mmCIF file of C-alpha atoms in Angstrom:
data_model
loop_
_atom_site.group_PDB
_atom_site.id
_atom_site.type_symbol
_atom_site.label_atom_id
_atom_site.label_comp_id
_atom_site.label_asym_id
_atom_site.label_seq_id
_atom_site.Cartn_x
_atom_site.Cartn_y
_atom_site.Cartn_z
ATOM 1 C CA MET A 1 -10.860 1.378 7.406
ATOM 2 C CA PRO A 2 -7.222 2.211 6.549
ATOM 3 C CA GLU A 3 -6.803 3.776 3.104
ATOM 4 C CA GLU A 4 -4.596 0.951 1.857
ATOM 5 C CA VAL A 5 -7.187 -1.718 2.727
ATOM 6 C CA ARG A 6 -9.931 0.479 1.242
ATOM 7 C CA ARG A 7 -8.107 0.867 -2.064
ATOM 8 C CA ASN A 8 -7.373 -2.874 -2.223
ATOM 9 C CA ARG A 9 -11.084 -3.485 -1.754
ATOM 10 C CA PHE A 10 -11.930 -1.028 -4.527
ATOM 11 C CA ASN A 11 -9.498 -2.743 -6.875
ATOM 12 C CA ARG A 12 -11.007 -6.154 -6.124
ATOM 13 C CA ASN A 13 -14.545 -4.828 -6.707
ATOM 14 C CA ARG A 14 -13.428 -3.188 -9.938
ATOM 15 C CA ILE A 15 -11.934 -6.408 -11.301
ATOM 16 C CA ALA A 16 -14.992 -8.409 -10.239
ATOM 17 C CA ALA A 17 -17.311 -5.903 -11.942
ATOM 18 C CA ARG A 18 -15.214 -6.095 -15.112
ATOM 19 C CA PHE A 19 -15.511 -9.869 -15.538
ATOM 20 C CA ILE A 20 -19.144 -10.059 -14.484
ATOM 21 C CA ALA A 21 -20.143 -7.190 -16.768
ATOM 22 C CA ALA A 22 -18.283 -8.737 -19.710
ATOM 23 C CA PHE A 23 -19.961 -12.109 -19.184
ATOM 24 C CA PHE A 24 -23.397 -10.576 -18.657
ATOM 25 C CA SER A 25 -23.078 -8.370 -21.747
ATOM 26 C CA LEU A 26 -22.237 -11.325 -23.980
ATOM 27 C CA GLU A 27 -24.884 -13.529 -22.400
ATOM 28 C CA GLN A 28 -27.692 -10.979 -22.787
ATOM 29 C CA PHE A 29 -26.684 -10.198 -26.360
ATOM 30 C CA PHE A 30 -26.795 -13.913 -27.172
ATOM 31 C CA TYR A 31 -30.249 -14.258 -25.583
ATOM 32 C CA GLY A 32 -31.534 -11.290 -27.550
ATOM 33 C CA LEU A 33 -30.059 -12.478 -30.834
ATOM 34 C CA MET A 34 -30.725 -16.209 -30.647
ATOM 35 C CA LEU A 35 -33.375 -16.971 -28.020
ATOM 36 C CA SER A 36 -36.003 -14.257 -28.350
ATOM 37 C CA GLU A 37 -38.553 -13.268 -30.934
ATOM 38 C CA GLN A 38 -37.443 -10.610 -33.373
ATOM 39 C CA GLY A 39 -38.764 -7.174 -32.388
ATOM 40 C CA SER A 40 -40.302 -8.373 -29.135
ATOM 41 C CA ALA A 41 -40.157 -6.481 -25.832
ATOM 42 C CA ILE A 42 -37.959 -9.163 -24.263
ATOM 43 C CA GLN A 43 -35.458 -8.867 -27.105
ATOM 44 C CA LYS A 44 -35.218 -5.099 -26.524
ATOM 45 C CA VAL A 45 -34.687 -5.676 -22.823
ATOM 46 C CA TYR A 46 -31.926 -8.186 -23.582
ATOM 47 C CA TYR A 47 -30.184 -5.737 -25.904
ATOM 48 C CA ILE A 48 -30.513 -2.836 -23.447
ATOM 49 C CA THR A 49 -29.178 -5.038 -20.650
ATOM 50 C CA SER A 50 -26.254 -6.073 -22.858
ATOM 51 C CA ALA A 51 -25.446 -2.454 -23.727
ATOM 52 C CA VAL A 52 -25.608 -1.279 -20.101
ATOM 53 C CA SER A 53 -23.394 -4.181 -19.013
ATOM 54 C CA PHE A 54 -20.894 -3.276 -21.700
ATOM 55 C CA LEU A 55 -20.802 0.324 -20.432
ATOM 56 C CA ILE A 56 -20.089 -0.977 -16.919
ATOM 57 C CA PHE A 57 -17.322 -3.133 -18.398
ATOM 58 C CA LEU A 58 -15.741 -0.071 -20.031
ATOM 59 C CA SER A 59 -16.101 2.007 -16.869
ATOM 60 C CA THR A 60 -13.924 -0.432 -14.913
ATOM 61 C CA PHE A 61 -10.955 0.554 -17.070
ATOM 62 C CA LEU A 62 -11.555 4.257 -16.461
ATOM 63 C CA SER A 63 -12.180 3.867 -12.720
ATOM 64 C CA ARG A 64 -8.706 2.444 -12.126
ATOM 65 C CA PHE A 65 -7.373 6.013 -12.325
ATOM 66 C CA PHE A 66 -9.203 6.748 -9.078
ATOM 67 C CA ARG A 67 -7.537 3.932 -7.118
ATOM 68 C CA LYS A 68 -5.036 6.232 -5.402
ATOM 69 C CA THR A 69 -7.355 9.146 -4.775
ATOM 70 C CA LYS A 70 -7.524 10.479 -1.237
ATOM 71 C CA ARG A 71 -11.200 11.255 -1.709
ATOM 72 C CA LEU A 72 -12.502 7.822 -0.806
ATOM 73 C CA PHE A 73 -16.139 8.859 -1.328
ATOM 74 C CA ILE A 74 -15.355 8.845 -5.065
ATOM 75 C CA LEU A 75 -14.483 5.153 -4.822
ATOM 76 C CA ASP A 76 -17.711 4.515 -2.897
ATOM 77 C CA GLY A 77 -19.732 6.199 -5.628
ATOM 78 C CA ILE A 78 -18.043 4.245 -8.419
ATOM 79 C CA GLU A 79 -18.721 0.948 -6.670
ATOM 80 C CA LEU A 80 -22.368 1.766 -5.984
ATOM 81 C CA PHE A 81 -22.936 2.883 -9.578
ATOM 82 C CA GLY A 82 -22.170 -0.568 -10.957
ATOM 83 C CA ILE A 83 -24.122 -2.340 -8.233
ATOM 84 C CA PHE A 84 -27.215 -0.131 -8.521
ATOM 85 C CA THR A 85 -27.118 -0.680 -12.261
ATOM 86 C CA ALA A 86 -27.022 -4.445 -11.745
ATOM 87 C CA PHE A 87 -29.940 -4.197 -9.330
ATOM 88 C CA SER A 88 -31.929 -2.075 -11.776
ATOM 89 C CA LEU A 89 -31.854 -4.674 -14.552
ATOM 90 C CA PRO A 90 -34.273 -7.135 -12.883
ATOM 91 C CA ILE A 91 -36.503 -4.199 -11.898
ATOM 92 C CA VAL A 92 -36.688 -3.142 -15.547
ATOM 93 C CA ARG A 93 -37.836 -6.629 -16.413
ATOM 94 C CA LEU A 94 -40.494 -6.481 -13.734
ATOM 95 C CA PHE A 95 -41.856 -3.326 -15.291
ATOM 96 C CA PHE A 96 -41.769 -4.203 -18.981
ATOM 97 C CA ILE A 97 -42.172 -7.968 -19.324
ATOM 98 C CA GLU A 98 -45.435 -9.812 -18.884
ATOM 99 C CA ASN A 99 -45.603 -12.869 -16.604
ATOM 100 C CA VAL A 100 -42.129 -12.222 -15.268
ATOM 101 C CA LEU A 101 -43.343 -12.085 -11.669
ATOM 102 C CA ALA A 102 -43.378 -15.859 -11.632
ATOM 103 C CA HIS A 103 -39.601 -15.759 -11.989
ATOM 104 C CA VAL A 104 -38.899 -13.025 -9.442
ATOM 105 C CA PRO A 105 -37.353 -15.320 -6.786
ATOM 106 C CA THR A 106 -34.943 -16.808 -9.319
ATOM 107 C CA ILE A 107 -33.902 -13.492 -10.856
ATOM 108 C CA TYR A 108 -33.468 -11.602 -7.615
ATOM 109 C CA THR A 109 -31.847 -14.449 -5.731
ATOM 110 C CA ALA A 110 -29.198 -14.681 -8.444
ATOM 111 C CA VAL A 111 -28.514 -10.934 -8.461
ATOM 112 C CA ILE A 112 -28.628 -10.030 -4.793
ATOM 113 C CA TYR A 113 -26.661 -13.011 -3.517
ATOM 114 C CA ALA A 114 -24.076 -12.673 -6.277
ATOM 115 C CA VAL A 115 -23.532 -9.055 -5.222
ATOM 116 C CA ALA A 116 -23.395 -10.064 -1.547
ATOM 117 C CA VAL A 117 -20.735 -12.719 -2.105
ATOM 118 C CA ILE A 118 -18.619 -11.368 -4.944
ATOM 119 C CA PHE A 119 -18.460 -7.676 -4.029
ATOM 120 C CA LEU A 120 -17.055 -6.216 -0.834
ATOM 121 C CA LEU A 121 -19.390 -3.481 0.371
ATOM 122 C CA ASP A 122 -19.084 -1.363 3.470
ATOM 123 C CA TYR A 123 -21.881 -1.741 6.035
ATOM 124 C CA TRP A 124 -23.611 1.463 4.958
ATOM 125 C CA GLN A 125 -23.200 0.538 1.291
ATOM 126 C CA SER A 126 -24.820 -2.857 1.865
ATOM 127 C CA ILE A 127 -27.729 -1.499 3.910
ATOM 128 C CA LEU A 128 -28.361 1.384 1.521
ATOM 129 C CA SER A 129 -28.136 -0.789 -1.599
ATOM 130 C CA TYR A 130 -30.447 -3.558 -0.412
ATOM 131 C CA ALA A 131 -32.922 -1.198 1.253
ATOM 132 C CA LEU A 132 -33.297 0.819 -1.941
ATOM 133 C CA LEU A 133 -33.554 -2.357 -4.006
ATOM 134 C CA MET A 134 -36.375 -3.713 -1.848
ATOM 135 C CA CYS A 135 -38.264 -0.410 -1.846
ATOM 136 C CA ILE A 136 -37.969 0.234 -5.588
ATOM 137 C CA ALA A 137 -38.845 -3.343 -6.534
ATOM 138 C CA ALA A 138 -41.859 -3.382 -4.217
ATOM 139 C CA LEU A 139 -42.971 -0.016 -5.611
ATOM 140 C CA VAL A 140 -42.675 -1.236 -9.198
ATOM 141 C CA ILE A 141 -44.585 -4.413 -8.445
ATOM 142 C CA THR A 142 -47.402 -2.810 -6.454
ATOM 143 C CA ARG A 143 -47.835 0.630 -8.035
ATOM 144 C CA PHE A 144 -46.366 1.006 -11.490
ATOM 145 C CA ARG A 145 -46.960 -2.343 -13.078
ATOM 146 C CA THR A 146 -50.313 -3.510 -14.324
ATOM 147 C CA GLY A 147 -51.332 -7.063 -13.620
ATOM 148 C CA PRO A 148 -51.953 -9.186 -10.553
ATOM 149 C CA TYR A 149 -49.316 -10.086 -8.020
ATOM 150 C CA GLU A 150 -49.246 -12.201 -4.879
ATOM 151 C CA PRO A 151 -48.219 -10.624 -1.526
ATOM 152 C CA ILE A 152 -45.918 -13.617 -1.092
ATOM 153 C CA VAL A 153 -43.757 -12.115 -3.857
ATOM 154 C CA ILE A 154 -43.066 -8.989 -1.782
ATOM 155 C CA ALA A 155 -42.461 -11.096 1.333
ATOM 156 C CA ASP A 156 -40.058 -13.362 -0.556
ATOM 157 C CA LEU A 157 -38.284 -10.349 -2.016
ATOM 158 C CA THR A 158 -37.901 -8.719 1.416
ATOM 159 C CA ILE A 159 -36.675 -11.845 3.183
ATOM 160 C CA ASN A 160 -34.098 -12.568 0.504
ATOM 161 C CA GLY A 161 -32.976 -8.939 0.587
ATOM 162 C CA ILE A 162 -32.450 -8.991 4.345
ATOM 163 C CA LEU A 163 -30.539 -12.273 4.152
ATOM 164 C CA ALA A 164 -28.388 -11.032 1.267
ATOM 165 C CA CYS A 165 -27.631 -7.802 3.141
ATOM 166 C CA THR A 166 -26.587 -9.866 6.171
ATOM 167 C CA VAL A 167 -24.320 -11.992 3.971
ATOM 168 C CA SER A 168 -22.825 -8.853 2.413
ATOM 169 C CA CYS A 169 -22.089 -7.294 5.822
ATOM 170 C CA SER A 170 -20.554 -10.556 7.063
ATOM 171 C CA ASN A 171 -18.427 -10.800 3.924
ATOM 172 C CA TYR A 172 -17.148 -7.279 4.528
ATOM 173 C CA TYR A 173 -16.537 -7.931 8.225
ATOM 174 C CA PHE A 174 -14.274 -10.900 7.526
ATOM 175 C CA TYR A 175 -12.498 -9.056 4.718
ATOM 176 C CA LYS A 176 -11.865 -6.096 6.999
ATOM 177 C CA ARG A 177 -10.499 -8.357 9.752
ATOM 178 C CA GLN A 178 -8.285 -10.161 7.267
ATOM 179 C CA GLY A 179 -7.013 -6.876 5.818
ATOM 180 C CA LEU A 180 -6.238 -5.384 9.226
ATOM 181 C CA PHE A 181 -4.586 -8.631 10.283
ATOM 182 C CA ALA A 182 -2.422 -8.628 7.154
ATOM 183 C CA MET A 183 -1.457 -4.994 7.768
ATOM 184 C CA GLU A 184 -0.534 -5.798 11.360
ATOM 185 C CA ILE A 185 1.675 -8.678 10.203
ATOM 186 C CA GLU A 186 3.320 -6.398 7.623
ATOM 187 C CA LYS A 187 3.839 -3.729 10.268
ATOM 188 C CA ARG A 188 5.455 -6.202 12.639
ATOM 189 C CA ASN A 189 7.628 -7.569 9.864
ATOM 190 C CA ASP A 190 8.802 -4.020 9.145
ATOM 191 C CA GLN A 191 9.529 -3.527 12.839
ATOM 192 C CA LEU A 192 11.499 -6.780 12.973
ATOM 193 C CA LYS A 193 13.413 -5.800 9.854
ATOM 194 C CA LYS A 194 14.268 -2.440 11.389
ATOM 195 C CA MET A 195 15.349 -4.136 14.594
ATOM 196 C CA THR A 196 17.802 -6.282 12.650
ATOM 197 C CA GLU A 197 19.100 -3.255 10.711
ATOM 198 C CA ILE A 198 19.355 -0.748 13.565
ATOM 199 C CA ASP A 199 22.212 -0.550 16.037
ATOM 200 C CA GLN A 200 20.519 -0.551 19.434
ATOM 201 C CA LEU A 201 23.062 1.757 21.108
ATOM 202 C CA THR A 202 23.351 4.598 18.589
ATOM 203 C CA GLY A 203 20.134 4.253 16.587
ATOM 204 C CA LEU A 204 22.181 4.207 13.389
ATOM 205 C CA PHE A 205 21.977 1.468 10.783
ATOM 206 C CA ASN A 206 24.234 -1.537 11.201
ATOM 207 C CA ARG A 207 26.107 -3.636 8.649
ATOM 208 C CA ARG A 208 22.912 -5.326 7.427
ATOM 209 C CA LYS A 209 22.165 -2.091 5.580
ATOM 210 C CA ILE A 210 25.311 -2.385 3.475
ATOM 211 C CA ASP A 211 23.513 -3.638 0.327
ATOM 212 C CA GLU A 212 21.150 -0.656 0.317
ATOM 213 C CA LEU A 213 24.110 1.606 0.964
ATOM 214 C CA PHE A 214 25.941 0.273 -2.062
ATOM 215 C CA GLU A 215 22.768 0.548 -4.141
ATOM 216 C CA SER A 216 22.637 4.263 -3.270
ATOM 217 C CA CYS A 217 26.205 4.550 -4.505
ATOM 218 C CA ARG A 218 25.538 2.546 -7.661
ATOM 219 C CA ILE A 219 22.475 4.472 -8.855
ATOM 220 C CA GLY A 220 24.198 7.787 -8.229
ATOM 221 C CA ASN A 221 22.170 9.130 -5.308
ATOM 222 C CA CYS A 222 25.390 9.500 -3.326
ATOM 223 C CA LYS A 223 28.839 10.602 -4.464
ATOM 224 C CA THR A 224 31.142 10.053 -1.520
ATOM 225 C CA SER A 225 31.800 7.229 0.925
ATOM 226 C CA ILE A 226 33.482 7.946 4.258
ATOM 227 C CA LEU A 227 34.848 5.501 6.815
ATOM 228 C CA PHE A 228 35.973 7.111 10.070
ATOM 229 C CA ASP A 229 37.179 5.889 13.411
ATOM 230 C CA ILE A 230 37.469 7.563 16.845
ATOM 231 C CA ASP A 231 41.117 8.011 17.744
ATOM 232 C CA ASP A 232 42.365 6.220 20.877
ATOM 233 C CA PHE A 233 38.857 5.129 21.893
ATOM 234 C CA LYS A 234 40.216 2.284 24.024
ATOM 235 C CA GLN A 235 42.024 4.827 26.154
ATOM 236 C CA ILE A 236 38.742 6.691 26.733
ATOM 237 C CA ASN A 237 37.060 3.462 27.868
ATOM 238 C CA ASP A 238 39.975 2.626 30.146
ATOM 239 C CA THR A 239 40.056 6.112 31.669
ATOM 240 C CA TYR A 240 36.350 6.999 31.987
ATOM 241 C CA GLY A 241 34.659 3.592 31.769
ATOM 242 C CA HIS A 242 32.591 1.852 29.124
ATOM 243 C CA LEU A 243 29.365 3.643 30.043
ATOM 244 C CA THR A 244 31.010 6.973 29.303
ATOM 245 C CA GLY A 245 32.375 5.466 26.090
ATOM 246 C CA ASP A 246 28.823 4.465 25.121
ATOM 247 C CA GLU A 247 27.588 7.996 25.814
ATOM 248 C CA ILE A 248 30.287 9.377 23.513
ATOM 249 C CA LEU A 249 29.228 6.956 20.748
ATOM 250 C CA ILE A 250 25.599 8.079 21.124
ATOM 251 C CA GLU A 251 26.546 11.759 21.031
ATOM 252 C CA LEU A 252 28.770 11.191 18.017
ATOM 253 C CA ALA A 253 25.963 9.362 16.183
ATOM 254 C CA ASN A 254 23.626 12.303 16.844
ATOM 255 C CA LEU A 255 26.265 14.742 15.659
ATOM 256 C CA VAL A 256 26.626 12.860 12.374
ATOM 257 C CA LYS A 257 22.843 12.561 11.876
ATOM 258 C CA ASN A 258 22.453 16.290 12.400
ATOM 259 C CA ASN A 259 25.066 17.052 9.765
ATOM 260 C CA ILE A 260 24.211 14.517 7.078
ATOM 261 C CA GLU A 261 21.630 15.313 4.396
ATOM 262 C CA GLU A 262 18.302 13.505 4.030
ATOM 263 C CA LYS A 263 19.490 11.135 1.296
ATOM 264 C CA GLY A 264 22.737 10.398 3.103
ATOM 265 C CA MET A 265 23.168 7.357 5.306
ATOM 266 C CA CYS A 266 25.340 6.553 8.305
ATOM 267 C CA ILE A 267 26.140 3.051 9.526
ATOM 268 C CA ARG A 268 27.827 1.994 12.717
ATOM 269 C CA TRP A 269 30.377 -0.217 11.066
ATOM 270 C CA GLY A 270 31.617 -1.717 14.290
ATOM 271 C CA GLY A 271 32.873 -0.584 17.684
ATOM 272 C CA GLU A 272 33.954 3.024 17.199
ATOM 273 C CA GLU A 273 33.958 2.863 13.372
ATOM 274 C CA PHE A 274 31.311 4.575 11.256
ATOM 275 C CA LEU A 275 30.544 4.426 7.541
ATOM 276 C CA ILE A 276 28.823 7.263 5.671
ATOM 277 C CA VAL A 277 27.522 7.632 2.137
ATOM 278 C CA THR A 278 26.618 11.173 1.127
ATOM 279 C CA ALA A 279 25.739 13.276 -1.891
ATOM 280 C CA LYS A 280 28.289 15.826 -0.718
ATOM 281 C CA GLU A 281 31.893 16.024 -1.853
ATOM 282 C CA LYS A 282 35.051 14.969 0.018
ATOM 283 C CA GLN A 283 35.104 18.318 1.838
ATOM 284 C CA PHE A 284 32.180 17.105 3.950
ATOM 285 C CA ALA A 285 34.561 14.687 5.692
ATOM 286 C CA GLU A 286 36.896 17.586 6.505
ATOM 287 C CA VAL A 287 33.992 19.624 7.927
ATOM 288 C CA LEU A 288 32.846 16.674 10.007
ATOM 289 C CA GLN A 289 36.400 16.048 11.253
ATOM 290 C CA ARG A 290 36.643 19.642 12.513
ATOM 291 C CA ARG A 291 33.215 19.558 14.147
ATOM 292 C CA ILE A 292 34.036 16.347 15.994
ATOM 293 C CA SER A 293 37.357 17.670 17.258
ATOM 294 C CA SER A 294 35.766 20.908 18.493
ATOM 295 C CA HIS A 295 32.635 19.364 20.016
ATOM 296 C CA PRO A 296 32.513 19.055 23.847
ATOM 297 C CA PHE A 297 31.330 15.521 24.536
ATOM 298 C CA THR A 298 30.070 14.148 27.846
ATOM 299 C CA GLN A 299 32.142 15.236 30.880
ATOM 300 C CA GLY A 300 33.851 17.765 28.621
ATOM 301 C CA ILE A 301 35.835 15.012 26.891
ATOM 302 C CA LYS A 302 37.469 16.004 23.616
ATOM 303 C CA ILE A 303 37.876 13.382 20.902
ATOM 304 C CA THR A 304 39.254 13.277 17.387
ATOM 305 C CA ALA A 305 38.609 10.974 14.458
ATOM 306 C CA SER A 306 40.506 9.735 11.418
ATOM 307 C CA PHE A 307 38.812 9.555 8.021
ATOM 308 C CA GLY A 308 39.202 7.451 4.893
ATOM 309 C CA VAL A 309 37.307 8.780 1.848
ATOM 310 C CA ALA A 310 36.534 7.345 -1.604
ATOM 311 C CA HIS A 311 34.416 8.401 -4.583
ATOM 312 C CA CYS A 312 31.555 5.908 -5.043
ATOM 313 C CA SER A 313 31.428 5.866 -8.838
ATOM 314 C CA ASP A 314 35.078 4.773 -9.069
ATOM 315 C CA TYR A 315 34.261 1.239 -7.883
ATOM 316 C CA GLU A 316 32.304 -1.610 -9.436
ATOM 317 C CA SER A 317 31.769 -3.583 -6.231
ATOM 318 C CA ILE A 318 31.161 -2.827 -2.590
ATOM 319 C CA THR A 319 34.180 -4.971 -1.732
ATOM 320 C CA ASP A 320 36.555 -2.790 -3.728
ATOM 321 C CA LEU A 321 35.019 0.364 -2.285
ATOM 322 C CA LEU A 322 35.347 -0.863 1.305
ATOM 323 C CA ARG A 323 38.891 -2.039 0.699
ATOM 324 C CA THR A 324 39.895 1.445 -0.470
ATOM 325 C CA LEU A 325 38.111 3.118 2.450
ATOM 326 C CA ASP A 326 39.836 0.828 4.920
ATOM 327 C CA LYS A 327 43.208 1.466 3.296
ATOM 328 C CA ASN A 328 42.746 5.248 3.405
ATOM 329 C CA LEU A 329 41.610 5.089 7.033
ATOM 330 C CA TYR A 330 44.746 3.092 7.894
ATOM 331 C CA ILE A 331 46.900 5.732 6.185
ATOM 332 C CA ALA A 332 45.101 8.450 8.174
ATOM 333 C CA LYS A 333 45.900 6.623 11.400
ATOM 334 C CA GLU A 334 49.522 6.164 10.394
ATOM 335 C CA SER A 335 49.757 9.846 9.409
ATOM 336 C CA GLY A 336 49.168 11.074 12.943
ATOM 337 C CA LYS A 337 45.359 10.665 13.206
ATOM 338 C CA ASN A 338 42.705 13.412 13.213
ATOM 339 C CA CYS A 339 42.972 13.846 9.464
ATOM 340 C CA VAL A 340 41.217 12.968 6.188
ATOM 341 C CA ILE A 341 42.791 10.761 3.504
ATOM 342 C CA GLY A 342 41.218 10.036 0.145
#
């Protein structure tokens, strides 16, 4: 099971254990205080059950710190602790309380089916839990407890245990399918989102990424915005053809990606225009301008680019920032191209 689905399951089991333990603790305390004879064995059992349930309730708050652990066996152990404790309570009653065997079907049916339906246990957890429950209960009834018992009690206990284990495994199976299905939907949604944000030719982001780009500027991750344009790109297309022009765009995109830092971002703004946000200073644009002009592109073609630069923190809106970048790029073009303005 994927770790994310596993941790979600642990969190659900933890919350379920918290509410059940709280209810059971209050209920058993009430039974011991109001509905049992003072000083009797049953009253002590009620109080012990209430105290143990309260400890389970408290443990659910501590166990939340293990939700993100990579050691998933720790989560398995925490889950089984609460469940084994819940199973042990009816067994304690079998051992200490007279005439309780008459109520075994009711007690165990309530416990084992509640665990099967409410909690999400892995296959091995379910089989181990119910197998141990059946063995321990049968041992207590037949070996360690004085008093008569009917074989039908053991048979009833075993049959209900097998059925509850089957229900538990089925519950887990459908949860697992649902979780994997949800993850697959989320994965496909992420893929669709990326498809809408990625320029298919260059592999760079497209204009749909502009909001995230501006957010990077606003929170201070990036200092400088750069808008640059390939000089005389139409002439390249007319001379060498559009396929060659596409190859140049792909090579240029790779050149930029290889020179930009991890937190930086490059967008194909449109046609032969590209927009960059970077944590570097304005000098990065000058370095990039020189590397483009000296790089041998496909068929040995040499290209140049004009750059408009602006400092991100100087602008309150993305519109103002883009307007300045566009203005500086226009000045660069009018100043003879292959230069940086800003």
